[in-house]
XYZ file of C-alpha atoms in Angstrom:
194
model
C -55.413 -2.006 230.171
C -55.181 0.881 232.579
C -56.097 0.588 236.167
C -59.011 2.722 237.186
C -58.176 5.284 239.839
C -60.316 5.029 242.912
C -61.863 8.248 244.045
C -61.101 9.500 247.530
C -63.865 8.945 250.076
C -65.882 12.076 250.670
C -64.971 13.880 253.895
C -67.911 14.505 256.179
C -68.158 17.809 257.861
C -68.537 17.867 261.621
C -72.128 19.063 261.203
C -72.998 16.078 259.024
C -71.263 13.704 261.393
C -73.168 15.129 264.388
C -76.467 15.002 262.495
C -75.856 11.313 261.671
C -75.098 10.484 265.328
C -78.301 12.189 266.477
C -80.419 10.288 263.960
C -79.045 6.883 264.951
C -79.163 7.316 268.718
C -81.355 4.684 270.286
C -81.002 2.360 267.308
C -80.284 -1.235 268.122
C -78.964 -3.952 265.814
C -81.556 -6.071 264.052
C -81.867 -9.689 265.034
C -81.532 -12.224 262.250
C -85.075 -13.400 261.501
C -84.324 -15.627 258.548
C -83.775 -19.338 258.683
C -80.715 -20.463 256.856
C -81.627 -22.773 253.966
C -80.931 -26.405 254.566
C -79.961 -28.349 251.487
C -82.337 -31.226 251.121
C -80.684 -34.467 250.126
C -82.115 -35.358 246.752
C -83.392 -38.845 246.196
C -81.409 -40.739 243.607
C -83.400 -41.258 240.440
C -85.330 -44.462 240.639
C -83.904 -46.891 238.122
C -86.258 -49.053 236.192
C -85.417 -52.686 236.647
C -86.859 -54.638 233.780
C -88.282 -57.989 234.664
C -85.974 -59.980 232.403
C -87.236 -63.357 233.584
C -90.829 -62.530 232.658
C -90.016 -61.066 229.216
C -87.182 -63.442 228.329
C -89.246 -65.611 225.947
C -90.390 -62.469 224.110
C -86.792 -61.289 223.655
C -86.181 -64.323 221.454
C -87.287 -62.338 218.393
C -84.853 -59.435 218.847
C -81.266 -59.631 217.665
C -78.944 -56.661 218.121
C -76.756 -57.804 215.260
C -79.577 -57.644 212.712
C -79.473 -54.463 210.628
C -82.198 -55.135 208.081
C -83.799 -51.738 208.097
C -81.803 -48.663 207.125
C -83.574 -45.484 206.132
C -81.863 -42.516 204.511
C -84.870 -40.315 205.261
C -86.363 -39.243 208.560
C -89.656 -40.972 207.728
C -89.683 -44.685 208.512
C -92.088 -47.032 206.795
C -92.325 -50.832 206.714
C -94.923 -53.398 205.680
C -94.383 -57.086 206.317
C -93.856 -58.991 203.038
C -97.114 -60.477 201.795
C -99.308 -57.982 203.686
C -101.376 -55.118 202.269
C -98.873 -52.549 200.888
C -101.251 -49.700 201.776
C -100.993 -50.298 205.534
C -98.090 -47.884 205.982
C -100.033 -45.120 204.254
C -103.039 -45.765 206.451
C -100.822 -45.490 209.528
C -99.363 -42.266 208.142
C -102.860 -40.798 207.764
C -103.689 -41.855 211.347
C -106.549 -44.106 210.247
C -105.551 -46.351 213.141
C -105.488 -44.912 216.648
C -103.023 -46.472 219.099
C -104.615 -48.273 221.997
C -101.419 -48.185 224.053
C -98.325 -45.945 224.097
C -94.828 -46.987 225.186
C -92.336 -44.228 226.032
C -88.691 -45.360 225.853
C -87.101 -42.013 226.836
C -84.218 -42.436 229.262
C -83.942 -46.211 228.909
C -80.840 -48.138 227.973
C -80.831 -50.375 224.904
C -81.443 -53.508 226.967
C -84.229 -51.880 228.956
C -85.832 -50.561 225.759
C -85.657 -53.987 224.127
C -87.249 -55.593 227.179
C -90.004 -52.972 227.362
C -90.703 -53.334 223.646
C -90.978 -57.118 224.000
C -93.323 -56.582 226.944
C -95.449 -54.165 224.902
C -95.815 -56.626 222.035
C -96.741 -59.425 224.435
C -99.229 -57.133 226.211
C -100.833 -56.114 222.909
C -101.169 -59.783 221.986
C -102.731 -60.579 225.345
C -105.156 -57.632 225.218
C -105.901 -58.098 221.503
C -104.679 -54.559 220.639
C -103.920 -54.094 216.957
C -102.300 -50.636 217.098
C -99.629 -49.219 219.399
C -97.343 -46.201 219.531
C -93.679 -46.502 220.509
C -92.017 -43.206 221.456
C -88.257 -43.665 221.077
C -87.305 -39.983 220.945
C -84.675 -38.372 218.760
C -81.677 -37.780 221.023
C -78.514 -39.435 219.759
C -80.569 -41.688 217.517
C -79.521 -44.984 219.082
C -83.039 -46.174 219.872
C -84.356 -44.537 216.714
C -82.099 -46.915 214.728
C -82.582 -49.999 216.907
C -86.360 -50.002 217.397
C -87.257 -50.429 213.681
C -84.740 -53.282 213.346
C -86.217 -55.020 216.375
C -89.772 -54.559 215.098
C -89.002 -56.046 211.683
C -87.852 -59.251 213.371
C -91.090 -59.787 215.317
C -93.657 -61.969 213.531
C -96.678 -60.069 214.933
C -95.669 -56.684 213.491
C -97.609 -56.183 210.256
C -96.471 -52.635 209.544
C -95.099 -49.469 211.091
C -94.717 -45.884 210.030
C -93.340 -42.667 211.504
C -96.089 -41.346 213.734
C -98.194 -38.345 212.759
C -97.403 -35.050 214.473
C -100.066 -35.622 217.144
C -98.291 -38.808 218.301
C -94.674 -37.643 218.238
C -93.666 -37.309 214.551
C -90.021 -38.369 213.990
C -89.556 -39.418 217.617
C -92.241 -42.124 217.489
C -93.576 -45.032 215.446
C -97.131 -46.269 214.985
C -97.309 -50.066 214.832
C -99.978 -52.251 213.331
C -100.009 -55.703 214.889
C -101.505 -59.081 214.099
C -104.231 -60.043 216.501
C -104.558 -63.762 217.166
C -108.105 -64.757 217.728
C -108.715 -66.963 220.707
C -110.208 -70.433 220.285
C -113.543 -69.145 221.625
C -113.678 -66.350 219.026
C -112.818 -68.796 216.224
C -115.542 -71.196 217.392
C -118.062 -68.343 217.484
C -117.103 -67.290 213.945
C -117.552 -70.894 212.726
C -121.081 -71.074 214.177
C -122.288 -67.926 212.438
C -123.837 -68.467 209.015
C -121.698 -67.557 206.028
C -123.082 -64.884 203.682
């Protein structure tokens, strides 16, 4: 590679030099009117601290060693044995609308497991029969773990990869068993049978 030759600076004539001096007479230096930027100390990202004591009984159902669900395709589908085999298809067609959505993005495995247990307990408490769990794609760790955890829970009737409107391959729609309270059962017993 050759070095580029620098051109010689242009020589000003005395006329040009005098003209320049006349035009800048009376000029004074500008004062700095800008404030130097101060770097603002960023707040460390708030870490979610799962309430392990509260959700500990719900974690009983989830084992990390259990690998019962392995799918070779991107679409995940499961129906609990003995339940209606058409439930997964109904979830796929979005016949059920989720009443609650859980987003697991950015959580560790333990945090995700705790949040999932909390979601299932919350759905049971609120009598929600459909939920959406957004696990994301990323490295696929939660995408592999979440279905295996869900299969182990007795209240999960079915799940299927969510439709496009709910997250497609980065989410699952769940169909859950809803336990009727004693009051609801008593009310059903009082009503005449048809």
